[in-house]
Coordinates of C-alpha atoms in Angstrom, one line a residue:
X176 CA 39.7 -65.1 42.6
X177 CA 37.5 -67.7 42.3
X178 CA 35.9 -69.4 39.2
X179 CA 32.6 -67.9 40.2
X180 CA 33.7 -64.4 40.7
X181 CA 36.0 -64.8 37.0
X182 CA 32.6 -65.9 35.4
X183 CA 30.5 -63.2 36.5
X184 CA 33.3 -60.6 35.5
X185 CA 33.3 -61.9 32.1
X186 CA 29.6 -62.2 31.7
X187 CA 29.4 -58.1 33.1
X188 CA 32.2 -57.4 30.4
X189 CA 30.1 -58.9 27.8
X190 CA 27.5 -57.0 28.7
X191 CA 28.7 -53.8 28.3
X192 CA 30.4 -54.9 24.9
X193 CA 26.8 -55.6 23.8
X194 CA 25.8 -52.2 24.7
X195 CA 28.3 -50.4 23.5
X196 CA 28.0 -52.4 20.1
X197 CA 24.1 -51.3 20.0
X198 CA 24.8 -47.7 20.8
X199 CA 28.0 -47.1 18.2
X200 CA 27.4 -49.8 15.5
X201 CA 26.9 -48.7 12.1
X202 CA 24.2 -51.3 11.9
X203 CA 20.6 -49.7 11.4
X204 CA 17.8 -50.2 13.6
X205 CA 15.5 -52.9 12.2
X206 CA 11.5 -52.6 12.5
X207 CA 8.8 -55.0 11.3
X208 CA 5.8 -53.4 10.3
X209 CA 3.5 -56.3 9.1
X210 CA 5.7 -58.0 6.4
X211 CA 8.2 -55.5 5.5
X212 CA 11.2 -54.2 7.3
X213 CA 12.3 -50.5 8.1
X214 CA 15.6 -49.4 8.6
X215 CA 15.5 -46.1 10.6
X216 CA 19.4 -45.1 9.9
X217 CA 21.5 -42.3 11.8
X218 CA 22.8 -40.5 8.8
X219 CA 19.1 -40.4 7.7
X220 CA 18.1 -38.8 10.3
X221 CA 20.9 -36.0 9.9
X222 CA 19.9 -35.7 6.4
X223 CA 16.5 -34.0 7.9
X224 CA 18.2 -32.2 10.0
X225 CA 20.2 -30.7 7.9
X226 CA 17.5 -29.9 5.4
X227 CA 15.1 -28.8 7.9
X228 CA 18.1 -26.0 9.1
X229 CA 18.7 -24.9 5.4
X230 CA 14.6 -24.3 5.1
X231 CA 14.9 -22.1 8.5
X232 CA 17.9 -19.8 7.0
X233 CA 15.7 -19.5 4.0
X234 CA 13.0 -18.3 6.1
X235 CA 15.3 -15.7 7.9
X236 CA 16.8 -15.1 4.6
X237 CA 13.5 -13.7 3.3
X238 CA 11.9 -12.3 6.4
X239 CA 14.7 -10.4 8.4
X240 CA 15.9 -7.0 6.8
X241 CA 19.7 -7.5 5.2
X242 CA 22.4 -4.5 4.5
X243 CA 21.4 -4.8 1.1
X244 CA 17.7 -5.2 1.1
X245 CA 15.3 -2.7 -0.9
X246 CA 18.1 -1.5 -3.3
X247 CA 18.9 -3.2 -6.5
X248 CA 22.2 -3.7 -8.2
X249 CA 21.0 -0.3 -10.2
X250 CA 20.5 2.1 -6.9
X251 CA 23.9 1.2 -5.5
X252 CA 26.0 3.2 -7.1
X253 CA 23.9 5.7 -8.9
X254 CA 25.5 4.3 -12.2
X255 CA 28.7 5.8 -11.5
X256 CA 27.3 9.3 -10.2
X257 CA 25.7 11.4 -7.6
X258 CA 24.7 9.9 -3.9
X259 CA 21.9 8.7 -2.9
X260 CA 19.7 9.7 0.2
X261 CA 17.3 7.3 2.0
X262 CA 14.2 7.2 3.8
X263 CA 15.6 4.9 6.4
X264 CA 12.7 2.4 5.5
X265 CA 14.2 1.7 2.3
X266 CA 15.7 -1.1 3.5
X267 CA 12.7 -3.2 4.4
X268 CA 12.2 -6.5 2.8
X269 CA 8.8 -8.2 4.2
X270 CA 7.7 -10.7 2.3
X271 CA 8.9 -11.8 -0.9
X272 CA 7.2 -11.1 -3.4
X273 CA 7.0 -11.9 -7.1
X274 CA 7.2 -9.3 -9.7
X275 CA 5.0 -8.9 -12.3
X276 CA 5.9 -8.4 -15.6
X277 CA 2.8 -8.4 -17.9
X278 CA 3.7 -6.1 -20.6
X279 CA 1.5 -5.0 -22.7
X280 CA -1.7 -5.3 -19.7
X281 CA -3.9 -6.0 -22.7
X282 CA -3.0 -8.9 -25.2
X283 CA -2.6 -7.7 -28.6
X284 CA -4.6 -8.9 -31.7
X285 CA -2.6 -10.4 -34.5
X286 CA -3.3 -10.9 -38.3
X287 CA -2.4 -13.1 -40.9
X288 CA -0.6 -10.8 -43.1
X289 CA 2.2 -10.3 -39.5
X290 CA 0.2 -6.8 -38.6
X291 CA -0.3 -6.7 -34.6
X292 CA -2.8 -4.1 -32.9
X293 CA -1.7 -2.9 -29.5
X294 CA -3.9 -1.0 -26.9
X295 CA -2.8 2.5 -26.5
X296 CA -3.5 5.3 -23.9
X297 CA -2.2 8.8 -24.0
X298 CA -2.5 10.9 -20.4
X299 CA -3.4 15.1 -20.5
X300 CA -1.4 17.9 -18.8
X301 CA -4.2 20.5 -18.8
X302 CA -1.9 22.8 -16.5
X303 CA -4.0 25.7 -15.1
X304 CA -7.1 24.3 -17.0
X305 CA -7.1 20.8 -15.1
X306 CA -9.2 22.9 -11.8
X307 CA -12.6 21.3 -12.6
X308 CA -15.2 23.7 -14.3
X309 CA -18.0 23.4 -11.3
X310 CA -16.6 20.7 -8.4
X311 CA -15.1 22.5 -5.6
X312 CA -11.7 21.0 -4.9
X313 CA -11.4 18.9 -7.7
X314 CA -9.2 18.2 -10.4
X315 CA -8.9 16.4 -13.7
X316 CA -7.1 15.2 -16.6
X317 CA -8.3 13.2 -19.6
X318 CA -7.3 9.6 -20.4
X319 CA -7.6 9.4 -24.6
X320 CA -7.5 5.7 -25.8
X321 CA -6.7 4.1 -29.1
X322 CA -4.6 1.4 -30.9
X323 CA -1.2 1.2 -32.7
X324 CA -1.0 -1.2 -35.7
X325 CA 2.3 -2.1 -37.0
X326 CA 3.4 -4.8 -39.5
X327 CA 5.7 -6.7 -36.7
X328 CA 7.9 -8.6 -38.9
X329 CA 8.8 -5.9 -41.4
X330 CA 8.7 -3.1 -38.3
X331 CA 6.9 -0.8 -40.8
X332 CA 3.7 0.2 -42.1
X333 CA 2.8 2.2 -38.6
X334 CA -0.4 3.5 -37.8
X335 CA -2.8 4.8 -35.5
X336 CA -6.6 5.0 -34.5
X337 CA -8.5 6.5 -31.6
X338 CA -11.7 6.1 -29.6
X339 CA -14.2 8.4 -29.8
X340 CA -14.4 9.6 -26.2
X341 CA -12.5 11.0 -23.6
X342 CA -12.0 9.6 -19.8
X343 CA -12.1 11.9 -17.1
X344 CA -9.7 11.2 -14.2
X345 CA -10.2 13.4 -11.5
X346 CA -8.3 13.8 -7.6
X347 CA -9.2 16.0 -5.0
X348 CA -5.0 16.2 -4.2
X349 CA -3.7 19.2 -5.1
X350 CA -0.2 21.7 -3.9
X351 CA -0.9 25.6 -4.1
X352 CA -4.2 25.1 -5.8
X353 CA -3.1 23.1 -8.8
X354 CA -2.8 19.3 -9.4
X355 CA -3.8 16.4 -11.8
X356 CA -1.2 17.7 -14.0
X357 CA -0.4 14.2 -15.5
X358 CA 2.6 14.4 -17.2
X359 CA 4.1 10.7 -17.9
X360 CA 2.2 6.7 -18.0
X361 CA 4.3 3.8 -17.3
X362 CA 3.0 0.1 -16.6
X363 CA 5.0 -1.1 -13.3
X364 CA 4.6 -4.1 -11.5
X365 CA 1.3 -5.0 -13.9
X366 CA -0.1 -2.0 -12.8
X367 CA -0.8 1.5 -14.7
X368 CA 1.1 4.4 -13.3
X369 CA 0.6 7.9 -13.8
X370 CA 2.9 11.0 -11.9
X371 CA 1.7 13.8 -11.6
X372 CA 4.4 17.1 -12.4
X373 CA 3.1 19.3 -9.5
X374 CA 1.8 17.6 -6.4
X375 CA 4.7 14.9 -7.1
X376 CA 2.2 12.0 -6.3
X377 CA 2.3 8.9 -8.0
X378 CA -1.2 7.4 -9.2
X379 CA -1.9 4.2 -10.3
X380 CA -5.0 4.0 -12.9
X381 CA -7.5 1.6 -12.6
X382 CA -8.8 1.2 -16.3
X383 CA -11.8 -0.7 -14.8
X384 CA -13.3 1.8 -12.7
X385 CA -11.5 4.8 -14.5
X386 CA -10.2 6.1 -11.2
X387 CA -6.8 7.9 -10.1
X388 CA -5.9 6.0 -6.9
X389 CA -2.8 7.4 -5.1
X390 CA 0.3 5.2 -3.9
X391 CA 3.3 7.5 -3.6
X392 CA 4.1 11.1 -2.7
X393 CA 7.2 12.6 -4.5
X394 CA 9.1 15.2 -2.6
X395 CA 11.2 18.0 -4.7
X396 CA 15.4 17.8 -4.8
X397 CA 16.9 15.3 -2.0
X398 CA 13.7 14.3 -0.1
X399 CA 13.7 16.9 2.4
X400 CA 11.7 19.6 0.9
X401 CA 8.2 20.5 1.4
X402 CA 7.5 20.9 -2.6
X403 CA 6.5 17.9 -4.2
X404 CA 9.1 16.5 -7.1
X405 CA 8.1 18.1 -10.6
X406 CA 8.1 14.4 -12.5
X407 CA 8.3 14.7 -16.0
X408 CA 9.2 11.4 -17.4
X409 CA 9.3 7.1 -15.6
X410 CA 10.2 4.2 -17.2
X411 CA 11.2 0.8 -15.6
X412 CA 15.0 -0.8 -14.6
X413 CA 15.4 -4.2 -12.8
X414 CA 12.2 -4.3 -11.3
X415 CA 12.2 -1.1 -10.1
X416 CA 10.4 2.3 -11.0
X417 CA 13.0 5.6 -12.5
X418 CA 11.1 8.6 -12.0
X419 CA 12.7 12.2 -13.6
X420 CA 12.8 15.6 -13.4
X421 CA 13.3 18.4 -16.1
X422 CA 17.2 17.7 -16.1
X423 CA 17.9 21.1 -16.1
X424 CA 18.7 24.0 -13.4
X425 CA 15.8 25.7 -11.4
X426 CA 16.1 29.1 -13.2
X427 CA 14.2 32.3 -13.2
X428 CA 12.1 33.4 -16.5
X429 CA 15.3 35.2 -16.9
X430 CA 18.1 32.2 -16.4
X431 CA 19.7 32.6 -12.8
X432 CA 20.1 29.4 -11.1
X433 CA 17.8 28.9 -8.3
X434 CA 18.5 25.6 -7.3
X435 CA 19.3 21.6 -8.9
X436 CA 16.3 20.0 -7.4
X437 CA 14.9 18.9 -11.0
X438 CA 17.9 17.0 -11.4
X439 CA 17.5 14.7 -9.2
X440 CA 15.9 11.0 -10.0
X441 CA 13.6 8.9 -7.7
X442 CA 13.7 5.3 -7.4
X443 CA 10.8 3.2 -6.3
X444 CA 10.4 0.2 -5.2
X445 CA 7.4 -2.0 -5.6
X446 CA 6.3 -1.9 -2.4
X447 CA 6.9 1.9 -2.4
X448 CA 9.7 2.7 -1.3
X449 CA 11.2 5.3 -2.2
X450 CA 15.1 6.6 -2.7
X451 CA 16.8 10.3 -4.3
X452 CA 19.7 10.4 -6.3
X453 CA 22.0 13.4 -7.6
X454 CA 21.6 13.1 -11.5
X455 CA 23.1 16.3 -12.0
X456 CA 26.5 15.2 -13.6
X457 CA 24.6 12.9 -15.9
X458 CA 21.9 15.5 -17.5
X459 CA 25.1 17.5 -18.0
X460 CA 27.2 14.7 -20.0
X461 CA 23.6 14.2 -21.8
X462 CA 23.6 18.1 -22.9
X463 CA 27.9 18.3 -23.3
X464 CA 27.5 15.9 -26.0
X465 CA 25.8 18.6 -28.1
X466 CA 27.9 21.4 -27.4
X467 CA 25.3 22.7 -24.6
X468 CA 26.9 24.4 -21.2
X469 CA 25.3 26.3 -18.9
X470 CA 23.4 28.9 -18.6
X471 CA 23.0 27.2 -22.1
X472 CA 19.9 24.2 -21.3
X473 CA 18.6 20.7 -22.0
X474 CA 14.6 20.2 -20.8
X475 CA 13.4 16.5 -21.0
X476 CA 10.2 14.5 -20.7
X477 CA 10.9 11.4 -21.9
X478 CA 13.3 9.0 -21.1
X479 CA 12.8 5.0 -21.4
X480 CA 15.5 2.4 -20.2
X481 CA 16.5 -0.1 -22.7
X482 CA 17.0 -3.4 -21.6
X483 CA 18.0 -4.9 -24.5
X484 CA 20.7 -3.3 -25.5
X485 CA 21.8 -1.8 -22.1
X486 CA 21.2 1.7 -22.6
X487 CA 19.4 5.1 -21.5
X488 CA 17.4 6.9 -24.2
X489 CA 16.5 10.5 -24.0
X490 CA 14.3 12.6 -26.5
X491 CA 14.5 15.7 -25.0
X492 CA 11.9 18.6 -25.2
X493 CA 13.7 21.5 -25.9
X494 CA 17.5 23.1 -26.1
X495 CA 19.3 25.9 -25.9
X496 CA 22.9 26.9 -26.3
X497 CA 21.6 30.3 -24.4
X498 CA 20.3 31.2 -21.4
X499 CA 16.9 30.3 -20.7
X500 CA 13.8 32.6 -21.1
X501 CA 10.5 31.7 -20.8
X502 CA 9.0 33.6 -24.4
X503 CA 12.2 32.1 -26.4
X504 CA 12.0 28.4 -24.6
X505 CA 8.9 27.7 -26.8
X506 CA 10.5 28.0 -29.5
X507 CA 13.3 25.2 -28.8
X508 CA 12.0 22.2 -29.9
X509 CA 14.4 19.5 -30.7
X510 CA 14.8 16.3 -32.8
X511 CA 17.3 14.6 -31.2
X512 CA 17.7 11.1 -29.9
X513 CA 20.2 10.9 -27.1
X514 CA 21.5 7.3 -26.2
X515 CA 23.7 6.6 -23.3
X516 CA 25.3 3.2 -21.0
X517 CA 24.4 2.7 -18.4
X518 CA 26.4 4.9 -16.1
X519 CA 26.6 8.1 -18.8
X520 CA 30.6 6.8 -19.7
X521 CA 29.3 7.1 -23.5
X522 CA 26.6 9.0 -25.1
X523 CA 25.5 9.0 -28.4
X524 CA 23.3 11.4 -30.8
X525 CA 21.0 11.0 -33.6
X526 CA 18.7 13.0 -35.1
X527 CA 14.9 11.8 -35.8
X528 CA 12.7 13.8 -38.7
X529 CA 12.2 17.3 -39.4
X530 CA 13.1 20.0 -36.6
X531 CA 10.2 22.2 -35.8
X532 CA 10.8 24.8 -33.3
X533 CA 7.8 24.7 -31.4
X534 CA 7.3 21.0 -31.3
X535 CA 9.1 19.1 -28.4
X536 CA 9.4 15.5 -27.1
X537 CA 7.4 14.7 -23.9
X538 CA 7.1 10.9 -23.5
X539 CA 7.6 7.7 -25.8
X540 CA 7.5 4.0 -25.5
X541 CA 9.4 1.2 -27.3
X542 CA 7.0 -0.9 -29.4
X543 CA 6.4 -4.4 -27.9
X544 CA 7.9 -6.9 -30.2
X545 CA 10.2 -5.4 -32.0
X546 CA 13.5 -5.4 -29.7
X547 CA 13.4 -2.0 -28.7
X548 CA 14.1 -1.1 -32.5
X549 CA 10.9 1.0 -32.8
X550 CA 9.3 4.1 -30.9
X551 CA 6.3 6.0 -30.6
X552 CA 6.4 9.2 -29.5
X553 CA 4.7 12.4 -28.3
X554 CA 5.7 15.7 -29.4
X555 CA 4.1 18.7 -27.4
X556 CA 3.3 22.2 -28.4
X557 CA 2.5 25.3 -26.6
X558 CA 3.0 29.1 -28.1
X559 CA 1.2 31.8 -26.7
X560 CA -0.9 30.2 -24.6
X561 CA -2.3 27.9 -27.5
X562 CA -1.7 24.1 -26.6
X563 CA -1.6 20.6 -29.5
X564 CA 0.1 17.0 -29.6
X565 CA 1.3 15.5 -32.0
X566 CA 2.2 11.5 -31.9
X567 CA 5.2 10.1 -34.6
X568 CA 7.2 6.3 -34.9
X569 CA 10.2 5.9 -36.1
X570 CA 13.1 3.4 -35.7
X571 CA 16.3 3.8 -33.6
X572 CA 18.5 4.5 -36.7
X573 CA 16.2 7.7 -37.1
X574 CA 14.3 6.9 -40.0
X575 CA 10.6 7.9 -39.3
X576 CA 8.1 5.3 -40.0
X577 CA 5.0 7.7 -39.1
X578 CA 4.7 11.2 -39.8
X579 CA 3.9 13.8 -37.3
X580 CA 0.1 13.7 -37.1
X581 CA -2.4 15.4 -34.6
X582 CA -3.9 14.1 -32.0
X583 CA -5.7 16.7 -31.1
X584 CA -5.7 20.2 -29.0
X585 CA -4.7 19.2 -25.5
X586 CA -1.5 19.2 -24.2
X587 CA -1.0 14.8 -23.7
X588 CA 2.2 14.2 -22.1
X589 CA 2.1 10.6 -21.3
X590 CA 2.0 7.8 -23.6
X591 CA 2.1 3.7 -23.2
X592 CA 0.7 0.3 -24.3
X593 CA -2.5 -0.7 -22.0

């Protein structure tokens, strides 16, 4: 080979070292933009790639509908009973959205001397009187408003005022000629909530125009029946709306078992959807733990979820050791507190005030600010045909820090802080 031919060998070689040391060197890229330098680097660039991949995933994560998606950690296993049955579009995700947890909707007032005055609103059940006097296909219940005033840090000294009129809610919904029959408030999602215990329809109240608006239909049992879900009694767990039945067996006036449909619980999501689940086991632990077995009874309207200490708490509105019958039932009333965990392992029972026969439990909210450690309930009466409510605090031991005191001569069977 000749000395030309070995020096344009080399210089080829050389060459290709040069370019394979500018394609693999570790050495960044240099750029002179006026009088400063930039230094575009590989591992830079795989940075944003990498971050841009784990902003798509979130995307996806958020958007697509998972196994999982629509139920909460408290719908997945019924805490510890029953089964659950779907719509099939429980599952849906959409978009995310926040939650909205203003609680109470209106701020309270506070005092010097540690009193705090909360908004208050109370919901009727006027039964066969809620058809409206003179519009045809119309129905109504009345919306009474007030304020609760309590001395926060001793959590004593309870009392209560009220406005001087009534609102009229009215709905031209109704299921075999009867609806409006409001039987529980709850605030959900920063909105007010009322069910209705015939037409099974969900409301929510707008306190600004004063109108009913319905959002969610209720069927009876499982889902799958035409009837709409007799709802007694809502409160609020992990983000997601608990609405009851009665608890107890679908009897006769005369006690035979018809059915269990009122013993079943719906949860809703905020987006509305909607699932069933067989509490049947669970009202009967709640009623066992007084000695009650059927055809002997438990009837309850008011339940709340405590989140602070991790419990169910039931005052229910009447029970019975015998069979049920429709002229007896109103007279068995009940003062008892039932408290149980969260999947019905435990239950506990206390007894709040004076018994009185005719007077039942039929809704009740914890007291903001004071740990769940204080109530206010509703007590209900109706005897031969002749309808009053009563309204009562008292503390979670059982001692009563406000008397049973009128409210007035409708049957109001929903209670909570606006």
């Amino acid at each position: 080979m000749s000395n030309l031919e070995t020096e344009k060998m080399l210089e080829n070689n050389s060459l290709v070292l040069d370019m394979r040391q500018a394609v693999f060197s570790r050495t960044p890229l240099s750029y002179r933009v006026g009088n400063s330098t930039l230094h575009v680097q590989q591992t830079k660039f795989v940075s944003l790639v990498a971050v841009g991949g784990l902003c798509a995933l979130l995307v996806l994560f958020l958007v697509v509908p998972g196994p999982g998606s629509g139920r909460s950690n408290l719908t997945s296993d019924l805490w510890g009973h029953g089964e659950d049955h779907g719509h099939g579009h429980s599952h849906h995700r959409g978009w995310f959205t926040f939650y909205n947890s203003t609680y109470p909707l209106t701020p309270p007032v506070y005092s010097d001397r540690g009193y705090v005055k909360y908004r208050i609103a109370l919901v009727s059940d006027l039964d066969t009187n809620s058809k409206h006097p003179t519009e045809k296909s119309t129905w109504i219940s009345y919306l009474k408003k007030g304020h609760l005033t309590i001395n926060i840090e001793s959590q004593q000294d309870v009392g209560v005022t009220w406005d001087s009129d009534l609102i009229t809610l009215t709905s031209n919904m109704a299921y075999g000629g009867r609806g409006m029959e409001l039987s529980e408030l709850v605030v959900f999602n920063g909105k007010l909530l009322a069910v209705d215990d015939r037409t099974g329809i969900v409301y929510e109240i707008d306190l600004l125009s004063n109108k009913a608006i319905p959002w969610v239909i209720l069927t009876d049992g499982n889902g799958h029946e035409k009837k709409g879900f007799k709802s007694e009694w809502a409160t609020v767990k992990d983000e997601t709306l608990i609405i009851g039945g009665l608890g107890k067996e679908w009897t006769t006036t005369t006690g035979e078992l018809v059915n269990h449909n009122p013993q079943w619980v719906k949860t809703v999501t905020t987006r509305g959807f909607v699932e069933h689940h067989d509490w049947t086991r669970n009202f009967e632990k709640l009623r066992e733990a007084i000695g009650i077995h059927f055809p002997g009874y438990m009837i309850h309207e008011s339940c709340s979820w405590a989140e602070g200490w991790q419990r169910w708490v039931f005052l229910p509105r009447r029970a019975s050791t015998s069979r049920y019958n429709e002229d007896d039932d109103e007279h068995r009333g009940t003062n008892i507190m039932l408290t149980a965990t969260e999947g019905f392992e435990s239950v506990q029972v206390k007894e709040v005030g004076e018994k009185i026969p005719t007077h039942g439990f039929s809704s009740f909210k914890f007291v903001p600010g004071t740990k769940e450690r204080v109530i206010v309930a509703l007590k209900s009466e109706e005897v031969a045909g002749k309808v009053a409510t009563y309204i009562m605090a008292f503390n979670t031991s059982g001692k009563v820090l406000l008397p049973e005191t009128k409210v007035g001569d409708y049957k109001f069977e929903g209670i909570e802080f606006v």
